[in-house]
Amino acid sequence: MAEFRTPDQDSARFRRRVAVAALFVLVCFGLLASRFYYLQVKRHDYYLTRAEDNRIALLPTVPKRGTIVDRNGVVLARNYAAYTLEITPSRVGDLEATIDGLSEIIPIEPRDRRRFRKILEESRNFDSVPIRTRLSDEEVARFVAQRYRFPGVEVQARLFRDYPLGATASHIIGYIGRMNQRDVDRIEERGDTANYRGSEYIGKAGLEQSYEAELHGQTGFEQVEVNAGGRAVRALARSPAVPGSDLELTLDIELQKVAEAAFGKRRGALVAIEPETGGVLALVSTPTFDPNLFVEGISTQDWKELNDSPDHPLLNRAIFSAYPPGSTFKPFMALAGLTTGKRTLGYAMADPGYFNFGGHRFMDDRVGGHGMVDIHKSIVVSCNTFYYQLANDLGIDAIAGFMGPLGFGARTGIDLPGEAEGVLPSPEWKRKRFRKAELQRWYGGETISVGIGQGYNAYTPVQLANALAAVVNDGKLFRPHLVRNVLDAHGVKRPVAPEPLRTISLNPAHVAAVRSAMVDVNKSGTGARAFRGAPYEVGGKTGTAQVFSLKGGKYVEGRVSERLRDHSWFIAYAPADKPKIALAVLVENGGFGAQSAAPIARRVIDYHLLKSRADQPADEDADAVESDE
């Protein structure tokens, strides 16, 4: 039976439905209103910023890198502008077809393609990748005429780094290269990410690396309004980049050229220091390399030639390679003996030509010995027996205790990356160096070898030069440095003040005695042939460092493989009364000290004091063999 509702019941039911519908509509409008309030009021600043970010792009402006000049203003590293042809891969359909098409207009070599692919793999943070650099005006014109054919390809004006002197002083200047992930990680660690936005290059070696913060400058930014397609419409604001600071060096590049030329094709190193300031006048490591090879990314072939060369041209021998100092150690040993009281200025001993210790006979270079030998003569004729006995009397702890403050066996702190510590031997060093207990023990015979600059002794040329500079500068030891002034973008000069490390207490009479003997080395001793006819007085000391043990045999240069021959050392300072230069010269496998190293030192000192110049290799003095140690 059907149910019949009265009009009042239908009306009530309708009103309930209308009320529910009205409530639903009100709830919906309430939700919309609350969301509107949240978006327009609560989150107003956030979404306004997002909208402005979509409308405004912040483009970095890469700063101009600072230049590097020598003490006389000669430019060693500079920038120049050139055009590059760049591809934005995200805007190119067929990348290979595009490159092939471009090669029909502009020459693109296989090495350009290889470099492009390599950079493409490492360039996730960059919008465009160069396929050709340093375009000529004609090449730019040819591309612009057909630009419509190549969407995603643009010509950009960029600054390039240039080293106008090529391989000269390359180990000092270093080079820049494209940033890799390791560089990016280092930048993030020091919180400098914002300053490197847009930057593609960074210092990789030498002063370019150690003074990266000064040379790079401050990145600028430009605010531009962009359309929906991302293209710039108009500039809104601009914060210009601040160029990097320029570096003025203590280096005399002409002296550097003379020193490098004097080595010729020989392997070795030279460090020349101004004793009163610690300023480096010349720093040579041969062979050298051309830093321009690295600027745009070194080719595989060039890298292989440099990296696989048995001469290791990328190695900075002046600060990284450590060698036994040979007899150049003897003047410092003489000072150690005088300072500790183990020797006096009046002491003399009879030299039989050998020294017996522990059942082993340590031989001198001269059969029958040098007769009666005092401090002066021991340095002039380079008497080994005198220093065998002195080392035994001093003991290894006293030797290490005296040599340590002079900087032996420790980094000098020179403002170049990659400096080695060297080895100042001592019982403590030996315990740390070796794991086996039987190898950790120090033996007395090892002290004897240390006394003549052999054994475990191993020092870098910069350590030897700096120690000599301290001795001739009344015991004042400076941190050697290459940068003399930093000039900021506003032309304000910030001098790099000489940094004294310590003053070593030395008796002036003892120093005078050792210096007098070193002067006679070049008058009547082992260095006399190299400085014959010099119009100035110069103190010096030859040194010959064994590369391998003779095991009691006699060294005959012609019978030994070239790379197993002795290293040639020479240390010197001039003028003798008031030194303006102190230097250390090493020629790898160059034989006796007077044979190879001393003639190079003569060339360098002649130019520094007299401006007497010779731009060819210094002749080896084969006849000096008989008069050397």
XYZ file of C-alpha atoms in Angstrom:
629
model
C 0.000 0.000 0.000
C 1.504 3.327 -1.098
C 2.467 5.909 1.521
C 0.976 9.314 1.049
C 2.727 12.433 2.426
C 0.958 15.571 3.307
C 2.009 18.923 1.782
C 3.462 19.904 5.128
C 5.687 16.808 5.148
C 6.950 17.466 1.621
C 7.655 21.081 2.457
C 9.649 20.130 5.575
C 11.639 17.546 3.643
C 12.458 20.110 0.931
C 13.619 22.650 3.505
C 15.953 20.063 5.056
C 17.492 19.319 1.656
C 17.928 23.015 0.949
C 19.563 23.510 4.344
C 21.998 20.628 3.741
C 22.813 21.978 0.267
C 23.284 25.502 1.638
C 25.515 24.160 4.411
C 27.588 22.262 1.835
C 27.949 25.377 -0.297
C 28.921 27.438 2.739
C 31.541 24.873 3.741
C 32.969 24.887 0.205
C 33.091 28.666 0.155
C 34.656 28.591 3.607
C 37.380 26.250 2.400
C 38.002 28.425 -0.637
C 38.137 31.530 1.545
C 40.545 29.935 4.003
C 42.773 28.734 1.146
C 42.606 32.174 -0.416
C 43.593 33.728 2.925
C 46.477 31.249 3.313
C 47.817 31.946 -0.158
C 47.260 35.697 -0.313
C 47.980 36.649 3.269
C 49.932 33.998 5.103
C 52.167 32.976 2.175
C 52.129 36.311 0.364
C 55.858 37.030 0.676
C 56.862 33.508 -0.373
C 54.766 33.426 -3.533
C 55.643 36.997 -4.401
C 59.295 35.999 -4.305
C 58.587 32.936 -6.450
C 56.757 35.062 -8.959
C 59.580 37.573 -9.047
C 62.056 34.727 -9.531
C 60.105 33.610 -12.564
C 60.076 37.144 -13.886
C 63.613 38.150 -12.901
C 66.820 36.252 -13.616
C 70.029 36.809 -11.667
C 72.986 36.510 -14.034
C 76.544 36.311 -12.642
C 79.267 38.566 -14.063
C 82.647 36.838 -13.938
C 85.409 39.160 -12.675
C 88.584 39.863 -14.614
C 91.470 37.864 -13.190
C 94.406 39.816 -11.762
C 97.679 40.063 -13.639
C 101.102 38.950 -12.397
C 104.235 41.044 -12.945
C 107.844 40.750 -11.818
C 109.675 43.271 -9.606
C 110.290 45.537 -12.635
C 106.741 45.406 -14.003
C 107.327 42.797 -16.714
C 104.014 40.991 -17.337
C 104.121 37.279 -16.577
C 100.392 36.446 -16.635
C 97.636 38.511 -18.254
C 94.155 38.364 -19.798
C 92.945 39.047 -23.318
C 89.490 39.030 -24.914
C 88.554 36.675 -27.748
C 85.457 35.147 -29.316
C 84.378 31.572 -28.698
C 81.827 29.439 -30.539
C 79.597 27.826 -27.932
C 76.817 25.227 -28.033
C 73.975 24.890 -25.546
C 73.269 21.130 -25.755
C 69.764 21.402 -24.253
C 68.698 23.613 -27.187
C 70.201 21.429 -29.900
C 68.400 18.460 -31.400
C 71.174 16.505 -33.122
C 74.481 17.524 -31.531
C 76.778 15.675 -33.947
C 74.913 16.970 -37.001
C 75.189 20.500 -35.622
C 78.954 20.169 -35.122
C 79.341 18.712 -38.614
C 77.397 21.635 -40.030
C 79.506 24.149 -38.105
C 82.715 22.535 -39.394
C 81.661 23.422 -42.937
C 81.769 27.112 -41.968
C 84.506 27.243 -39.300
C 87.424 24.805 -39.041
C 86.824 22.379 -36.180
C 89.723 20.011 -35.571
C 89.454 16.522 -34.006
C 91.131 17.895 -30.874
C 88.361 20.545 -30.651
C 85.763 17.762 -30.711
C 87.612 15.755 -28.079
C 87.926 18.775 -25.809
C 84.221 19.581 -26.335
C 83.162 16.082 -25.297
C 85.437 16.147 -22.265
C 84.113 19.520 -21.121
C 80.544 18.400 -21.820
C 80.978 15.508 -19.378
C 82.221 17.875 -16.662
C 79.932 20.822 -17.349
C 76.661 20.006 -15.664
C 76.640 23.446 -14.060
C 77.171 25.417 -17.285
C 74.641 26.394 -19.924
C 76.970 26.407 -22.901
C 80.113 24.539 -23.903
C 82.804 25.924 -26.237
C 83.487 23.980 -29.417
C 86.010 26.489 -30.816
C 87.945 29.253 -29.085
C 89.881 32.306 -30.236
C 87.863 32.864 -33.383
C 89.192 35.307 -35.948
C 87.035 38.203 -37.123
C 86.548 36.426 -40.446
C 85.345 33.251 -38.726
C 82.917 35.252 -36.584
C 81.529 36.956 -39.688
C 81.057 33.641 -41.507
C 79.090 32.178 -38.610
C 76.929 35.251 -38.039
C 75.887 35.193 -41.715
C 74.457 31.682 -41.240
C 73.492 31.825 -37.615
C 69.818 31.089 -38.421
C 70.799 27.521 -39.330
C 72.126 26.726 -35.889
C 69.693 27.244 -33.012
C 71.441 26.819 -29.683
C 74.804 27.982 -31.040
C 76.165 31.405 -30.107
C 79.343 33.452 -30.386
C 80.466 34.700 -26.975
C 83.183 37.180 -26.008
C 85.323 35.772 -23.204
C 88.541 36.563 -21.353
C 91.419 34.150 -21.766
C 94.539 33.706 -19.632
C 97.860 34.146 -21.360
C 101.438 33.541 -20.245
C 103.462 35.690 -22.656
C 106.851 34.242 -21.679
C 105.748 30.659 -22.218
C 107.863 28.145 -20.313
C 109.933 30.798 -18.485
C 109.212 30.707 -14.742
C 106.354 28.269 -15.331
C 106.874 26.486 -11.998
C 106.520 29.838 -10.228
C 103.526 31.244 -12.100
C 101.672 27.945 -12.475
C 98.540 27.904 -14.620
C 94.753 27.970 -14.523
C 92.420 25.256 -15.757
C 88.758 24.397 -16.011
C 87.171 23.641 -12.651
C 86.463 20.003 -11.845
C 84.343 18.439 -9.122
C 87.237 18.433 -6.664
C 87.633 22.189 -7.132
C 83.898 22.685 -6.642
C 84.007 20.665 -3.420
C 86.875 22.794 -2.079
C 85.007 25.994 -2.936
C 81.940 24.717 -1.081
C 84.050 23.752 1.933
C 85.346 27.281 2.333
C 81.881 28.769 1.766
C 82.792 30.651 -1.403
C 80.239 29.122 -3.775
C 78.426 32.384 -4.560
C 81.662 34.068 -5.610
C 82.329 31.336 -8.193
C 78.914 31.369 -9.877
C 79.580 31.556 -13.587
C 83.318 30.937 -13.176
C 84.779 28.126 -15.233
C 88.491 28.424 -14.424
C 90.562 28.282 -11.267
C 94.256 28.317 -10.349
C 95.723 24.835 -10.565
C 99.431 25.296 -9.768
C 102.038 27.829 -8.675
C 101.060 31.343 -7.661
C 97.866 30.986 -9.699
C 96.791 28.423 -7.094
C 98.297 29.796 -3.874
C 96.969 33.333 -4.536
C 93.653 32.237 -6.072
C 91.608 34.272 -3.566
C 93.408 37.498 -4.509
C 93.579 36.882 -8.254
C 89.982 35.745 -8.763
C 88.160 38.915 -7.648
C 84.494 39.296 -6.654
C 81.718 38.045 -8.922
C 79.116 40.639 -9.935
C 75.416 40.104 -10.670
C 72.908 41.546 -13.123
C 69.128 41.430 -12.587
C 67.217 41.111 -15.862
C 63.507 40.739 -16.577
C 62.729 37.680 -18.693
C 59.664 36.632 -20.673
C 57.895 33.271 -20.556
C 60.456 31.865 -22.977
C 63.320 32.779 -20.679
C 64.741 35.531 -22.902
C 65.935 38.781 -21.385
C 63.601 41.728 -21.877
C 65.342 44.504 -19.947
C 67.962 45.034 -17.272
C 66.661 45.994 -13.834
C 69.764 46.321 -11.670
C 73.458 45.649 -11.878
C 76.184 44.937 -9.316
C 79.479 45.103 -11.211
C 82.189 42.503 -10.709
C 85.307 43.563 -8.825
C 88.459 42.598 -10.766
C 91.029 40.423 -9.066
C 94.097 41.949 -7.463
C 97.385 42.143 -9.340
C 100.517 40.514 -7.940
C 103.909 42.209 -8.020
C 106.675 39.704 -7.378
C 110.117 39.831 -5.806
C 111.249 37.854 -8.855
C 113.645 39.396 -11.370
C 112.498 37.760 -14.598
C 115.688 38.680 -16.454
C 117.736 36.957 -13.756
C 115.345 34.026 -14.067
C 115.959 33.860 -17.829
C 119.732 33.909 -17.338
C 119.497 31.111 -14.761
C 117.246 28.937 -16.909
C 119.451 29.445 -19.947
C 122.535 28.481 -17.926
C 121.073 25.033 -17.221
C 120.513 24.297 -20.899
C 118.979 20.833 -21.210
C 120.266 19.667 -17.835
C 117.875 18.675 -15.064
C 118.115 20.588 -11.830
C 117.044 23.505 -9.685
C 118.205 26.901 -8.458
C 116.897 29.167 -5.726
C 118.270 32.700 -5.250
C 117.154 34.699 -2.205
C 117.631 38.258 -0.993
C 119.056 37.607 2.528
C 117.744 40.804 4.156
C 114.093 40.183 3.202
C 113.636 36.556 2.196
C 112.432 37.715 -1.231
C 113.023 35.145 -3.954
C 115.008 36.635 -6.850
C 114.956 33.519 -9.027
C 113.519 30.030 -8.672
C 114.366 27.546 -11.393
C 113.288 23.989 -11.985
C 114.394 22.391 -15.234
C 113.093 21.134 -17.523
C 110.092 23.442 -17.670
C 106.736 23.368 -19.477
C 104.472 25.806 -21.290
C 101.531 26.759 -18.998
C 99.535 27.966 -22.013
C 98.911 24.306 -22.836
C 96.616 24.009 -19.801
C 94.468 27.121 -20.192
C 91.787 25.650 -22.469
C 92.293 22.049 -21.420
C 95.471 20.208 -22.292
C 95.304 17.702 -25.143
C 95.809 14.007 -24.474
C 98.991 13.981 -26.537
C 100.525 16.976 -24.740
C 99.592 15.549 -21.346
C 101.106 12.189 -22.210
C 104.356 13.818 -23.324
C 104.629 15.810 -20.094
C 103.451 13.115 -17.721
C 105.410 10.222 -19.222
C 108.668 12.105 -19.729
C 111.540 10.562 -17.730
C 112.714 14.133 -17.015
C 109.459 14.978 -15.169
C 109.022 18.580 -16.400
C 105.936 19.118 -14.220
C 107.953 18.441 -11.047
C 109.074 21.561 -9.179
C 112.497 20.355 -8.084
C 113.272 23.626 -6.293
C 110.685 23.080 -3.544
C 109.563 19.454 -3.792
C 112.588 17.277 -4.593
C 114.904 16.515 -1.668
C 118.521 15.518 -2.195
C 121.551 14.738 -0.005
C 123.387 18.089 0.277
C 126.872 16.604 0.012
C 129.719 18.879 1.066
C 127.530 22.010 0.995
C 126.538 20.755 4.477
C 130.063 21.258 5.817
C 129.911 25.033 6.544
C 126.809 24.402 8.664
C 128.535 21.492 10.391
C 131.512 23.754 11.120
C 129.167 26.293 12.735
C 127.562 23.507 14.742
C 130.967 22.414 16.032
C 131.959 25.972 16.980
C 128.601 26.845 18.539
C 128.477 23.710 20.708
C 132.090 24.068 21.789
C 133.173 20.779 20.234
C 135.585 22.767 18.091
C 137.445 26.032 18.553
C 138.880 28.436 15.993
C 142.380 27.269 16.960
C 141.645 23.555 16.719
C 143.510 21.482 14.107
C 143.826 17.766 13.433
C 146.066 15.526 11.360
C 144.205 14.015 8.423
C 145.529 10.546 7.505
C 143.016 10.261 4.650
C 140.524 8.089 6.512
C 138.508 7.755 9.721
C 138.081 4.437 11.514
C 134.812 3.739 13.288
C 133.318 0.463 14.427
C 135.640 -1.630 12.306
C 134.830 0.355 9.170
C 137.175 2.775 7.438
C 135.519 5.965 6.109
C 137.750 7.260 3.335
C 138.686 10.824 2.413
C 138.860 11.910 -1.229
C 142.637 12.370 -1.104
C 144.903 9.391 -0.552
C 147.191 10.186 2.354
C 144.929 12.996 3.569
C 145.291 16.784 3.652
C 147.866 17.070 6.439
C 147.003 19.331 9.351
C 143.433 20.638 8.951
C 141.655 23.365 10.897
C 138.146 24.807 10.468
C 139.232 27.134 7.665
C 141.100 24.537 5.648
C 138.422 21.889 6.180
C 135.961 24.036 4.245
C 138.401 25.292 1.590
C 139.670 21.834 0.582
C 136.437 20.047 1.641
C 138.154 17.560 3.963
C 135.849 14.625 4.695
C 137.962 13.223 7.528
C 137.583 16.432 9.525
C 133.781 16.130 9.368
C 133.722 12.395 10.044
C 135.474 13.136 13.346
C 133.319 16.212 14.040
C 130.074 14.304 13.453
C 131.211 11.563 15.803
C 132.123 14.096 18.495
C 128.859 16.009 18.126
C 126.489 13.058 17.963
C 123.303 12.929 15.948
C 121.133 14.702 18.537
C 123.410 17.758 18.632
C 123.582 17.865 14.829
C 119.794 17.711 14.476
C 119.373 20.224 17.308
C 121.567 22.774 15.523
C 120.299 22.218 11.976
C 116.585 22.264 12.842
C 116.375 25.995 13.656
C 118.128 26.753 10.347
C 115.141 25.227 8.602
C 116.598 21.890 7.532
C 114.004 19.116 7.380
C 110.997 21.465 7.597
C 108.912 23.374 5.095
C 110.166 26.925 4.667
C 106.624 28.258 4.164
C 107.359 29.670 0.709
C 104.175 30.938 -0.949
C 103.985 28.118 -3.481
C 101.944 24.923 -3.160
C 103.519 21.483 -2.942
C 106.586 22.132 -0.785
C 108.260 19.047 0.710
C 109.681 18.759 4.229
C 112.885 16.969 3.385
C 114.633 14.808 5.968
C 116.681 15.992 8.944
C 117.793 12.620 10.325
C 117.632 11.853 14.017
C 116.821 8.841 16.194
C 113.283 10.171 16.648
C 112.842 10.541 12.872
C 114.083 6.999 12.323
C 111.649 5.555 14.875
C 108.775 7.220 13.037
C 110.100 6.346 9.585
C 110.503 2.572 10.007
C 108.094 0.009 11.404
C 110.454 -2.859 12.176
C 112.245 -2.520 15.517
C 115.606 -3.544 14.085
C 115.390 -0.717 11.549
C 114.396 1.892 14.130
C 117.699 1.738 15.976
C 120.186 4.519 15.278
C 123.755 3.411 14.625
C 126.876 5.476 15.192
C 128.111 4.851 11.649
C 125.023 6.604 10.328
C 126.068 9.744 12.197
C 129.427 9.677 10.407
C 127.732 9.775 6.991
C 125.399 12.573 8.087
C 128.448 14.700 8.916
C 129.458 15.002 5.244
C 125.933 15.576 3.943
C 125.230 11.976 2.968
C 123.293 9.203 4.682
C 119.672 9.996 5.440
C 120.162 13.735 4.800
C 117.690 15.016 2.185
C 116.904 18.703 1.696
C 115.248 20.807 -0.965
C 117.196 23.527 -2.797
C 114.975 26.192 -1.204
C 115.871 24.918 2.282
C 119.579 25.047 1.536
C 119.373 28.540 0.010
C 117.307 29.858 2.916
C 119.628 28.387 5.543
C 122.607 30.029 3.837
C 120.722 33.343 3.655
C 120.125 33.159 7.410
C 123.783 32.508 8.191
C 125.012 35.468 6.110
C 122.245 37.667 7.535
C 123.388 37.486 11.172
C 121.198 34.490 11.947
C 117.906 36.105 10.876
C 115.791 33.470 9.135
C 112.968 34.763 6.922
C 110.100 32.950 5.280
C 111.028 32.965 1.584
C 108.343 34.642 -0.500
C 107.663 35.499 -4.133
C 104.953 38.165 -3.819
C 106.114 41.648 -2.849
C 102.919 43.686 -3.316
C 99.232 42.993 -3.875
C 97.461 45.758 -5.832
C 93.666 45.721 -5.562
C 91.192 46.874 -8.205
C 91.279 50.444 -6.863
C 95.046 50.693 -7.204
C 95.687 50.399 -3.470
C 98.990 48.650 -2.864
C 99.256 46.204 0.020
C 102.910 45.341 0.663
C 103.728 41.796 1.687
C 106.096 42.531 4.545
C 109.130 40.296 5.073
C 108.229 37.684 7.660
C 111.042 36.831 10.087
C 110.665 33.282 11.378
C 113.340 33.383 14.054
C 116.776 34.725 14.914
C 119.375 32.039 15.488
C 121.973 32.877 18.122
C 125.334 32.643 16.380
C 128.680 33.957 17.572
C 129.781 36.666 15.083
C 133.380 35.445 15.286
C 132.293 31.930 14.350
C 130.203 33.179 11.438
C 133.057 35.375 10.249
C 135.446 32.412 10.310
C 133.116 30.207 8.268
C 132.370 32.999 5.801
C 136.091 33.713 5.391
C 136.676 30.056 4.550
C 133.794 30.102 2.024
C 135.395 33.115 0.320
C 138.660 31.206 0.014
C 136.768 28.261 -1.496
C 136.343 30.491 -4.562
C 139.858 31.902 -4.425
C 142.040 28.862 -3.847
C 139.699 25.983 -3.099
C 137.216 23.767 -4.910
C 135.299 26.680 -6.484
C 138.303 28.717 -7.633
C 138.094 27.732 -11.316
C 134.448 28.818 -11.638
C 135.088 32.288 -10.165
C 138.473 32.996 -11.694
C 138.665 36.667 -12.663
C 135.470 37.700 -10.849
C 135.606 41.449 -9.993
C 133.780 40.818 -6.713
C 134.325 38.609 -3.693
C 131.942 35.686 -3.344
C 131.591 33.033 -0.674
C 130.644 29.539 -1.729
C 130.899 25.811 -1.248
C 130.867 22.957 -3.730
C 129.083 19.717 -3.022
C 128.819 16.290 -4.596
C 125.998 13.976 -3.547
C 126.072 10.261 -4.246
C 123.004 8.804 -5.959
C 123.810 5.205 -5.026
C 126.195 3.442 -2.685
C 129.660 2.648 -4.056
C 130.054 -0.186 -1.490
C 133.735 0.515 -1.181
C 134.318 0.917 -4.914
C 135.818 3.915 -6.668
C 133.532 6.335 -8.504
C 134.423 6.691 -12.202
C 131.939 8.958 -13.949
C 132.345 7.555 -17.447
C 131.597 4.029 -16.252
C 128.342 4.930 -14.500
C 124.937 5.287 -16.155
C 124.043 8.977 -16.615
C 121.120 8.853 -14.177
C 123.239 7.164 -11.521
C 125.995 9.774 -11.575
C 126.530 12.079 -8.622
C 124.446 15.213 -8.164
C 126.321 18.506 -8.471
C 125.721 21.155 -5.755
C 126.932 24.691 -5.217
C 125.868 27.265 -2.625
C 127.066 30.867 -2.751
C 126.488 34.413 -1.537
C 127.729 37.748 -2.878
C 129.151 40.288 -2.398
C 131.057 38.629 0.412
C 131.088 41.683 2.726
C 127.413 42.605 2.377
C 125.470 39.851 0.601
C 122.668 40.854 -1.753
C 122.049 37.344 -3.000
C 122.296 33.845 -1.529
C 121.680 30.874 -3.753
C 121.719 27.114 -4.033
C 122.255 25.337 -7.350
C 121.649 21.657 -8.020
C 122.344 19.805 -11.261
C 120.983 16.279 -11.233
C 123.652 13.731 -12.172
C 125.950 16.643 -12.963
C 129.012 15.140 -11.323
C 131.295 17.124 -9.018
C 130.029 20.408 -7.605
C 132.642 22.521 -9.355
C 131.975 20.760 -12.643
C 128.325 21.680 -13.353
C 126.688 23.684 -10.556
C 129.427 26.274 -9.889
C 129.544 27.614 -13.499
C 125.764 28.152 -13.369
C 126.084 30.060 -10.090
C 128.776 32.260 -11.661
C 126.419 33.194 -14.513
C 123.625 34.138 -12.116
C 125.798 36.216 -9.772
C 127.487 37.982 -12.690
C 124.133 39.143 -13.966
C 122.758 40.109 -10.561
C 125.774 42.188 -9.554
C 127.214 43.316 -12.902
C 124.331 42.908 -15.378
C 126.774 40.826 -17.396
C 124.497 38.610 -19.425
C 124.895 35.286 -21.218
C 121.790 33.581 -22.596
C 123.268 30.195 -23.365
C 124.071 27.086 -21.331
C 126.986 27.399 -18.927
C 129.921 25.232 -19.948
C 130.741 22.279 -17.757
C 134.237 22.427 -16.325
C 135.506 18.896 -16.847
C 138.952 19.853 -15.546
C 137.418 20.813 -12.204
C 136.954 17.132 -11.405
C 140.468 16.772 -10.074
C 140.189 19.763 -7.767
C 136.771 18.970 -6.310
C 135.922 16.791 -3.343
